[in-house]
C-alpha cells in the first residue's frame, strides 16, 4: 500500500526544471502523501513524464522500491503502484514460465512484468486491490488502472497538454496547474450522498472509476471499462451455495493474511468482522501464531448503553465472546468525548479525506482506532462491505425503503438521521436543487442495472437494490476507510470485496440471500463454524457512535466560536440562523440530525481554513 502521483506534459520538458535531478513540482506532489508511504520516497523523470511514489513496505521490504522500470528494446516501461496483488505468487510462476526474470520478491515487479506480457489485459489476471500508473515509452502513453471495486483511490486532472494524477486530490492540488475550485456540481454530490461515478469535489478533477482503464496519449484521454456487475443465472442449490461461499471466504482470508509485517483484524462483534476474525485465527493457529484483534469503544458506552433505532445492543459483550472463542490477543481502543471532538483530530480527518464529509465521531473514532493500531501492526483485515454484498443493512428489509424511487440509504429515515442540507443557506440550497440532482442520479444508476429475462418483479427490485449498494454506496465507505487508514500508514484489506465473492453472491436470488428469514443468511451459515452462537444470532448493528451527551455539548461550544467570526467564509454556505438555534438546544436531548448538522458545519469551517477553496455557485 502506497501513494502514487505523476504528471504527463507532451509540450514541456519536465527534466529541465530539475536540472537533471528530478522535478521539484512532482517532488512536492509526492511529499503530500508522506503519510501513505512512510517507508520510502522516489521519483522517475523523463522529458514528458514525471512519476512519484511514497512507499508503505508490506511485502519484500528491501526489494519493492518504486518507481520501478524495465528497459525493453523499444523503450523503457515504468510504473508506480499502490495496493496488493493477492495472487502474485501464481502470476510470478506463470510469467517465469513465459521467460520473465525477476530481481525482487515484490508483487510490484510481478504486476509490471504482467503488463509487459499482456498489456492492459493484465487486469484480467489480477486478484487484489490496486491503483497504478504505467508510462510506456514504446508508445509515449500513460495507462492508469484501478481495481474492480474501487478499494484504492485514484484521481486525475486533465491539462491542456496531458494530465496530472494521484492517489489523493491533495497530490494533484500541489501542482500549480490544478486550481482549488469547487463548483455547484461538486457541492451537489457532497451534500447529496449518491456517489456519482467519477465524482471529485474539485472542479476539473475526476476519479479513475473502479474497474476502469484510463489511457493518456498525444491524441487525448480515453477510458475503457474492464469489469462490471453482470446478471448471470444462479443454478446452485442452497447447500452448494453455502459451501461455495465458505470455500471462497476461506481462500480470500488466507490470501489476504500474507504479509511480511505484523497483521491484525478489526473486530466489532458483528457477523462480518467476526467471520473474518474466526477464519483468520484458524489460519494462523495452523501456523502456530496468535491473531491480534482491535476494537473501538467509548468511555461508559457499555454501562450506559441505550438501544435505539439503529443499534439494539452494545458491541463489547459480543467482542469478548469472539476473542474468547478464537483466543486472540485483543485490545480495546476506548475514546472519550474530548478526544472525539479535538479540533486537531477533525483537521487530520479532513486533510486525510480532502473533503468535509461531516461524519463526526464516526470519522474521528475510525482515525483514532487506526492510529492506535498502527503503533502495533501494519496490516489489518476488515469486515467492510459485507452488508453491501450480502444485503445486511436494515433498509434492505424495510418495506418503505425497498419500494422507494430514490437511493435506499436516503429513503431510510428515523430519529437518528437528518437532512444533510438543513445547515445550508436558502439561496445555496436553491442553487443546488438536490431533489432534482438526486432524482437524476437515481434514474441513471437504475438504468445501468442488467436483469435476467423472466425475473420476477421482486427479484428485479432486489437486484437493483444490491447493485446500487455495490456501485454507489460501498464506494463512499471504501474511500473513507482507505483515507483514514493510510493517513496513519496502516494498510486495511477488505476480504468481502474480492471480485469472485462479489460476482457469485450478487447473482444469488434474494430468496437465497435470506433463506432463514434473516439478513445475510448465506454468510451466517457459511461461517458459523468459526462463530460463537451469540454472534451468529446477533441482529445487524452499524459502526458504533458515541451516546455521550458530552460529545454534542463540545460541538455546541466549538460552534459558538465559529459564530463569533462574522466574516468567516463558511457562512457563504452555512445558515447562521440554523447554527444559532443548534447551539441553544439541550445537548442531552439533541436530535441526531442536529448533531450531524453541527459536525457538518465544523467540518466545513476547518475545510475552508485548510484548503482556502474558491467557491463557484452558478
Coordinates of C-alpha atoms in Angstrom, one line a residue, residues 35-464:
X35 CA 1.6 9.5 5.5
X36 CA 0.5 6.9 2.9
X37 CA 4.1 5.9 2.4
X38 CA 6.4 6.5 5.5
X39 CA 9.0 3.9 4.4
X40 CA 10.4 5.4 1.3
X41 CA 10.1 8.0 -1.5
X42 CA 11.1 8.1 -5.1
X43 CA 10.6 9.9 -8.4
X44 CA 11.3 9.0 -12.0
X45 CA 11.5 11.9 -14.5
X46 CA 11.8 11.8 -18.3
X47 CA 11.2 14.5 -20.9
X48 CA 7.4 14.3 -21.0
X49 CA 6.6 12.4 -17.8
X50 CA 7.4 12.5 -14.1
X51 CA 6.3 9.8 -11.7
X52 CA 6.3 10.0 -7.9
X53 CA 5.9 7.3 -5.2
X54 CA 5.6 7.0 -1.4
X55 CA 6.1 3.5 -0.1
X56 CA 4.5 1.6 2.8
X57 CA 6.6 -1.6 2.8
X58 CA 4.4 -4.7 3.2
X59 CA 6.0 -7.4 1.0
X60 CA 9.7 -7.8 0.2
X61 CA 10.7 -4.9 2.5
X62 CA 14.1 -4.3 0.9
X63 CA 13.2 -5.1 -2.7
X64 CA 10.0 -3.3 -3.6
X65 CA 11.3 0.2 -4.1
X66 CA 9.5 2.4 -6.7
X67 CA 9.1 3.9 -9.2
X68 CA 10.1 0.6 -10.9
X69 CA 11.1 0.3 -14.5
X70 CA 12.2 -2.2 -17.1
X71 CA 14.1 -1.4 -20.2
X72 CA 13.0 -3.1 -23.4
X73 CA 14.5 -2.9 -26.9
X74 CA 11.7 -0.5 -27.9
X75 CA 11.8 1.8 -24.9
X76 CA 11.6 1.9 -21.1
X77 CA 8.4 1.0 -19.2
X78 CA 8.0 2.5 -15.7
X79 CA 5.3 2.0 -13.0
X80 CA 4.1 3.5 -9.8
X81 CA 1.8 1.1 -7.9
X82 CA -0.4 1.2 -4.8
X83 CA -2.1 -1.8 -3.4
X84 CA -1.7 -5.6 -3.2
X85 CA -2.0 -8.4 -5.8
X86 CA -3.1 -11.3 -3.7
X87 CA -2.3 -13.8 -6.4
X88 CA 1.1 -12.5 -7.3
X89 CA 2.8 -15.8 -6.4
X90 CA 0.8 -17.7 -9.0
X91 CA 1.3 -14.9 -11.6
X92 CA 5.0 -14.9 -10.9
X93 CA 5.2 -18.6 -11.7
X94 CA 3.2 -18.2 -14.8
X95 CA 5.4 -15.3 -16.0
X96 CA 8.6 -17.1 -15.2
X97 CA 7.4 -19.9 -17.3
X98 CA 6.9 -17.4 -20.1
X99 CA 10.6 -16.3 -19.8
X100 CA 10.4 -13.4 -17.4
X101 CA 13.2 -13.0 -14.9
X102 CA 12.7 -11.3 -11.5
X103 CA 15.1 -9.4 -9.4
X104 CA 12.9 -8.9 -6.3
X105 CA 10.2 -10.9 -4.4
X106 CA 7.7 -8.0 -4.6
X107 CA 4.2 -8.1 -6.1
X108 CA 5.0 -4.7 -7.8
X109 CA 7.6 -6.3 -10.1
X110 CA 5.1 -9.1 -10.9
X111 CA 2.5 -6.6 -12.0
X112 CA 5.0 -4.7 -14.1
X113 CA 6.1 -7.8 -15.9
X114 CA 2.4 -8.8 -16.3
X115 CA 1.9 -5.6 -18.3
X116 CA 5.0 -6.4 -20.4
X117 CA 3.4 -9.8 -21.2
X118 CA -0.3 -8.9 -21.6
X119 CA -0.5 -5.1 -22.0
X120 CA -3.6 -3.7 -20.3
X121 CA -5.2 -7.1 -20.4
X122 CA -3.1 -7.7 -17.3
X123 CA -6.3 -6.7 -15.4
X124 CA -8.0 -9.9 -16.3
X125 CA -5.2 -11.8 -14.4
X126 CA -5.2 -9.7 -11.2
X127 CA -6.9 -10.5 -7.9
X128 CA -6.4 -7.7 -5.4
X129 CA -6.8 -4.0 -4.6
X130 CA -4.7 -1.7 -6.7
X131 CA -4.3 1.7 -8.3
X132 CA -1.3 2.0 -10.6
X133 CA 0.0 4.1 -13.5
X134 CA 2.4 2.8 -16.2
X135 CA 4.4 5.0 -18.5
X136 CA 5.0 3.1 -21.7
X137 CA 7.8 4.8 -23.6
X138 CA 7.3 2.5 -26.5
X139 CA 4.1 4.3 -27.3
X140 CA 4.5 7.5 -25.3
X141 CA 1.4 6.7 -23.4
X142 CA 0.2 6.6 -19.7
X143 CA -2.0 3.8 -18.6
X144 CA -3.9 4.2 -15.3
X145 CA -5.7 1.2 -13.8
X146 CA -7.9 0.9 -10.8
X147 CA -9.2 -2.3 -9.0
X148 CA -12.7 -3.6 -9.7
X149 CA -14.5 -2.4 -6.6
X150 CA -12.7 0.9 -6.0
X151 CA -10.8 -0.1 -2.9
X152 CA -7.8 2.0 -3.7
X153 CA -8.4 5.7 -4.6
X154 CA -7.2 7.2 -7.9
X155 CA -7.8 10.7 -9.3
X156 CA -6.7 12.5 -12.5
X157 CA -6.9 16.1 -13.7
X158 CA -6.7 16.7 -17.5
X159 CA -4.5 19.6 -18.6
X160 CA -4.0 21.4 -21.9
X161 CA -1.3 19.0 -23.0
X162 CA -1.6 16.0 -20.7
X163 CA -2.7 15.0 -17.3
X164 CA -2.0 15.1 -13.5
X165 CA -2.8 12.1 -11.4
X166 CA -2.6 10.9 -7.8
X167 CA -3.8 8.6 -5.1
X168 CA -5.4 11.6 -3.5
X169 CA -6.6 15.0 -4.6
X170 CA -4.0 16.7 -2.4
X171 CA -1.2 15.4 -4.6
X172 CA -2.8 16.9 -7.7
X173 CA -3.6 20.1 -6.0
X174 CA 0.1 20.6 -5.1
X175 CA 0.7 21.2 -8.8
X176 CA 0.1 24.9 -9.8
X177 CA -1.9 23.7 -12.9
X178 CA -4.7 22.5 -10.7
X179 CA -7.0 25.1 -9.2
X180 CA -8.7 24.7 -5.9
X181 CA -12.1 25.4 -7.2
X182 CA -15.4 23.9 -6.0
X183 CA -18.4 24.5 -8.2
X184 CA -22.1 23.7 -8.0
X185 CA -21.7 20.1 -9.2
X186 CA -19.0 19.4 -6.6
X187 CA -21.2 20.7 -3.8
X188 CA -24.3 18.9 -5.0
X189 CA -22.7 15.5 -4.7
X190 CA -21.0 16.4 -1.4
X191 CA -24.5 17.1 0.1
X192 CA -26.5 14.5 -1.9
X193 CA -24.6 11.4 -0.9
X194 CA -25.3 9.5 -4.1
X195 CA -21.6 8.8 -5.2
X196 CA -21.9 9.9 -8.8
X197 CA -19.4 7.8 -10.8
X198 CA -16.1 9.6 -11.4
X199 CA -17.0 12.4 -9.0
X200 CA -14.5 14.6 -7.3
X201 CA -15.3 17.6 -5.1
X202 CA -12.7 19.6 -7.0
X203 CA -13.6 21.2 -10.4
X204 CA -11.8 19.6 -13.3
X205 CA -10.7 16.6 -11.3
X206 CA -12.1 13.1 -11.9
X207 CA -11.8 9.6 -10.4
X208 CA -10.5 6.7 -12.3
X209 CA -13.7 4.7 -11.9
X210 CA -13.5 1.2 -10.4
X211 CA -12.9 -1.5 -13.0
X212 CA -11.6 1.1 -15.5
X213 CA -8.5 1.7 -17.5
X214 CA -7.8 5.3 -18.5
X215 CA -5.2 5.8 -21.2
X216 CA -3.5 9.1 -22.0
X217 CA -1.5 9.8 -25.2
X218 CA -0.9 12.7 -27.6
X219 CA -4.4 12.2 -29.0
X220 CA -6.1 12.8 -25.6
X221 CA -7.7 10.8 -22.8
X222 CA -10.0 7.7 -23.1
X223 CA -11.4 5.2 -20.8
X224 CA -12.3 1.5 -21.0
X225 CA -14.4 -0.5 -18.5
X226 CA -12.9 -3.9 -18.0
X227 CA -15.2 -5.1 -15.2
X228 CA -18.8 -4.6 -14.1
X229 CA -21.6 -6.5 -12.4
X230 CA -23.2 -8.8 -14.9
X231 CA -26.5 -10.6 -14.4
X232 CA -25.9 -14.4 -14.6
X233 CA -28.3 -17.2 -13.8
X234 CA -27.6 -18.9 -10.5
X235 CA -28.0 -22.6 -10.7
X236 CA -26.5 -23.9 -7.4
X237 CA -28.9 -25.1 -4.7
X238 CA -28.8 -23.8 -1.1
X239 CA -26.3 -26.3 0.2
X240 CA -23.9 -25.9 -2.7
X241 CA -24.2 -22.1 -2.5
X242 CA -23.4 -22.0 1.2
X243 CA -20.5 -24.3 0.6
X244 CA -19.1 -22.1 -2.2
X245 CA -19.3 -19.0 0.0
X246 CA -17.5 -20.9 2.7
X247 CA -14.8 -22.0 0.2
X248 CA -14.4 -18.5 -1.2
X249 CA -14.2 -16.8 2.2
X250 CA -11.6 -19.3 3.4
X251 CA -9.4 -18.8 0.4
X252 CA -9.8 -15.0 0.4
X253 CA -8.8 -14.6 4.1
X254 CA -5.9 -17.0 3.6
X255 CA -4.6 -14.9 0.7
X256 CA -5.1 -11.6 2.5
X257 CA -3.2 -12.7 5.6
X258 CA 0.0 -12.8 3.6
X259 CA 2.4 -10.0 4.6
X260 CA 6.0 -9.6 5.8
X261 CA 4.8 -7.2 8.6
X262 CA 2.5 -7.6 11.7
X263 CA -1.2 -8.3 10.9
X264 CA -4.4 -8.0 12.8
X265 CA -8.2 -7.9 12.3
X266 CA -10.7 -5.1 13.1
X267 CA -13.3 -6.8 15.4
X268 CA -16.7 -5.1 16.1
X269 CA -18.6 -8.1 17.4
X270 CA -20.8 -8.2 14.4
X271 CA -21.2 -11.1 12.0
X272 CA -19.0 -9.6 9.3
X273 CA -15.8 -8.8 11.3
X274 CA -16.3 -11.9 13.5
X275 CA -16.4 -14.2 10.4
X276 CA -13.1 -12.7 9.2
X277 CA -11.7 -13.0 12.7
X278 CA -12.6 -16.6 13.0
X279 CA -11.2 -17.6 9.6
X280 CA -8.0 -15.6 10.2
X281 CA -7.5 -17.1 13.7
X282 CA -8.0 -20.6 12.3
X283 CA -5.4 -19.9 9.6
X284 CA -2.8 -18.5 12.0
X285 CA -3.4 -21.3 14.6
X286 CA -2.4 -23.8 11.9
X287 CA 0.8 -21.9 11.5
X288 CA 1.4 -21.7 15.3
X289 CA 0.6 -18.0 15.5
X290 CA -1.9 -16.0 17.6
X291 CA -4.2 -13.5 15.9
X292 CA -4.3 -9.9 17.2
X293 CA -7.7 -8.1 17.2
X294 CA -8.6 -4.5 17.8
X295 CA -11.9 -2.8 18.6
X296 CA -13.1 0.8 19.2
X297 CA -15.3 1.8 22.1
X298 CA -16.3 4.8 24.1
X299 CA -16.0 5.6 27.8
X300 CA -19.1 4.4 29.6
X301 CA -20.7 3.1 26.4
X302 CA -21.4 -0.5 27.6
X303 CA -22.5 0.5 31.1
X304 CA -24.8 3.3 29.9
X305 CA -25.9 1.9 26.5
X306 CA -29.5 2.6 25.4
X307 CA -31.0 0.7 22.5
X308 CA -32.0 2.9 19.6
X309 CA -33.5 2.6 16.1
X310 CA -30.1 1.5 14.6
X311 CA -28.4 -0.4 17.5
X312 CA -30.2 -2.9 19.7
X313 CA -27.1 -4.0 21.7
X314 CA -23.7 -2.7 22.7
X315 CA -20.8 -4.3 20.9
X316 CA -18.5 -5.2 23.8
X317 CA -20.1 -8.4 25.0
X318 CA -20.0 -9.9 21.5
X319 CA -16.4 -8.8 21.0
X320 CA -15.4 -10.6 24.2
X321 CA -17.3 -13.8 23.0
X322 CA -15.4 -13.8 19.7
X323 CA -12.0 -13.1 21.3
X324 CA -12.5 -15.8 23.9
X325 CA -13.6 -18.3 21.3
X326 CA -10.7 -17.8 18.9
X327 CA -8.1 -17.0 21.5
X328 CA -7.0 -13.7 20.0
X329 CA -4.7 -11.1 21.7
X330 CA -7.4 -8.5 21.9
X331 CA -7.2 -4.7 22.6
X332 CA -10.0 -2.2 23.0
X333 CA -9.3 1.4 22.0
X334 CA -11.5 3.4 24.3
X335 CA -12.2 7.0 23.4
X336 CA -13.8 9.9 25.3
X337 CA -15.7 13.0 24.1
X338 CA -12.6 15.2 24.4
X339 CA -10.6 13.0 22.0
X340 CA -13.5 12.7 19.6
X341 CA -14.1 16.5 19.4
X342 CA -10.4 17.5 19.4
X343 CA -10.2 20.1 16.6
X344 CA -6.8 18.7 15.6
X345 CA -8.3 15.3 15.1
X346 CA -11.0 16.8 13.0
X347 CA -8.5 18.6 10.9
X348 CA -6.4 15.5 10.4
X349 CA -9.5 13.6 9.2
X350 CA -10.5 16.4 6.8
X351 CA -6.9 16.6 5.5
X352 CA -6.9 12.8 5.0
X353 CA -10.1 12.8 3.1
X354 CA -9.7 16.2 1.2
X355 CA -13.5 16.8 1.8
X356 CA -15.7 18.0 4.7
X357 CA -17.6 14.7 4.9
X358 CA -19.5 15.7 8.1
X359 CA -19.5 12.2 9.7
X360 CA -18.3 13.5 13.0
X361 CA -17.4 10.9 15.7
X362 CA -17.6 8.0 13.3
X363 CA -14.8 9.5 11.2
X364 CA -12.8 10.7 14.3
X365 CA -13.1 7.3 16.1
X366 CA -12.1 5.4 12.9
X367 CA -9.0 7.6 12.5
X368 CA -8.0 7.3 16.2
X369 CA -8.6 3.5 16.1
X370 CA -6.3 3.2 13.1
X371 CA -3.7 5.4 14.7
X372 CA -3.7 3.2 17.8
X373 CA -3.4 0.0 15.7
X374 CA -0.5 1.4 13.7
X375 CA 1.6 1.5 16.8
X376 CA 1.4 -2.3 16.9
X377 CA 0.5 -3.5 13.4
X378 CA 0.9 -2.5 9.7
X379 CA -1.8 -4.6 8.1
X380 CA -5.4 -5.0 9.2
X381 CA -8.3 -7.0 7.8
X382 CA -11.8 -5.5 7.9
X383 CA -15.4 -6.7 7.7
X384 CA -16.2 -3.7 5.5
X385 CA -18.6 -4.3 2.5
X386 CA -20.3 -7.4 3.7
X387 CA -23.6 -5.6 4.1
X388 CA -23.5 -4.4 0.5
X389 CA -22.5 -7.9 -0.8
X390 CA -24.9 -10.0 1.3
X391 CA -27.8 -7.5 1.9
X392 CA -27.3 -6.7 5.6
X393 CA -28.4 -3.1 6.2
X394 CA -31.7 -2.6 7.9
X395 CA -33.2 -0.8 4.9
X396 CA -32.7 -4.0 2.8
X397 CA -35.6 -5.3 4.9
X398 CA -37.6 -2.1 5.3
X399 CA -40.7 -2.1 3.0
X400 CA -40.7 1.7 2.7
X401 CA -37.0 1.8 1.6
X402 CA -37.5 -1.2 -0.7
X403 CA -40.3 0.4 -2.6
X404 CA -38.9 3.9 -2.9
X405 CA -37.9 5.7 -6.0
X406 CA -34.6 7.0 -4.7
X407 CA -31.5 5.6 -3.1
X408 CA -32.5 3.4 -0.2
X409 CA -29.9 4.8 2.2
X410 CA -31.5 8.2 1.6
X411 CA -35.1 6.9 1.9
X412 CA -34.5 5.2 5.2
X413 CA -35.4 7.7 8.0
X414 CA -35.6 7.6 11.8
X415 CA -34.8 9.9 14.7
X416 CA -31.1 9.4 14.3
X417 CA -31.0 10.6 10.7
X418 CA -31.3 14.2 9.4
X419 CA -31.5 16.4 6.4
X420 CA -27.9 16.8 5.1
X421 CA -28.9 20.2 3.6
X422 CA -30.5 21.7 6.7
X423 CA -27.3 23.7 7.6
X424 CA -27.2 25.5 4.2
X425 CA -28.4 29.0 3.4
X426 CA -31.7 29.1 1.5
X427 CA -30.1 30.6 -1.6
X428 CA -27.4 27.9 -1.7
X429 CA -30.0 25.2 -1.3
X430 CA -32.0 26.7 -4.2
X431 CA -28.9 26.7 -6.5
X432 CA -28.0 23.1 -5.6
X433 CA -31.6 21.8 -6.2
X434 CA -30.6 18.5 -4.6
X435 CA -34.0 16.9 -5.2
X436 CA -33.6 17.1 -8.9
X437 CA -30.0 16.1 -8.8
X438 CA -30.7 13.1 -6.7
X439 CA -33.6 12.0 -8.9
X440 CA -31.3 12.3 -12.0
X441 CA -28.6 10.2 -10.3
X442 CA -31.1 7.6 -9.3
X443 CA -32.6 7.3 -12.7
X444 CA -29.1 7.0 -14.3
X445 CA -28.0 4.3 -11.7
X446 CA -31.1 2.2 -12.2
X447 CA -30.9 2.3 -16.0
X448 CA -27.5 0.7 -15.8
X449 CA -28.6 -2.4 -13.9
X450 CA -28.8 -5.6 -16.0
X451 CA -31.6 -8.1 -15.3
X452 CA -32.3 -11.7 -16.3
X453 CA -35.1 -12.4 -18.7
X454 CA -38.1 -13.6 -16.9
X455 CA -37.1 -12.4 -13.5
X456 CA -39.9 -11.6 -11.1
X457 CA -40.7 -8.0 -10.0
X458 CA -39.4 -8.8 -6.5
X459 CA -36.1 -10.2 -7.9
X460 CA -35.6 -7.2 -10.2
X461 CA -36.2 -4.8 -7.4
X462 CA -33.7 -6.5 -5.1
X463 CA -31.1 -6.9 -7.8
X464 CA -31.4 -3.2 -8.3

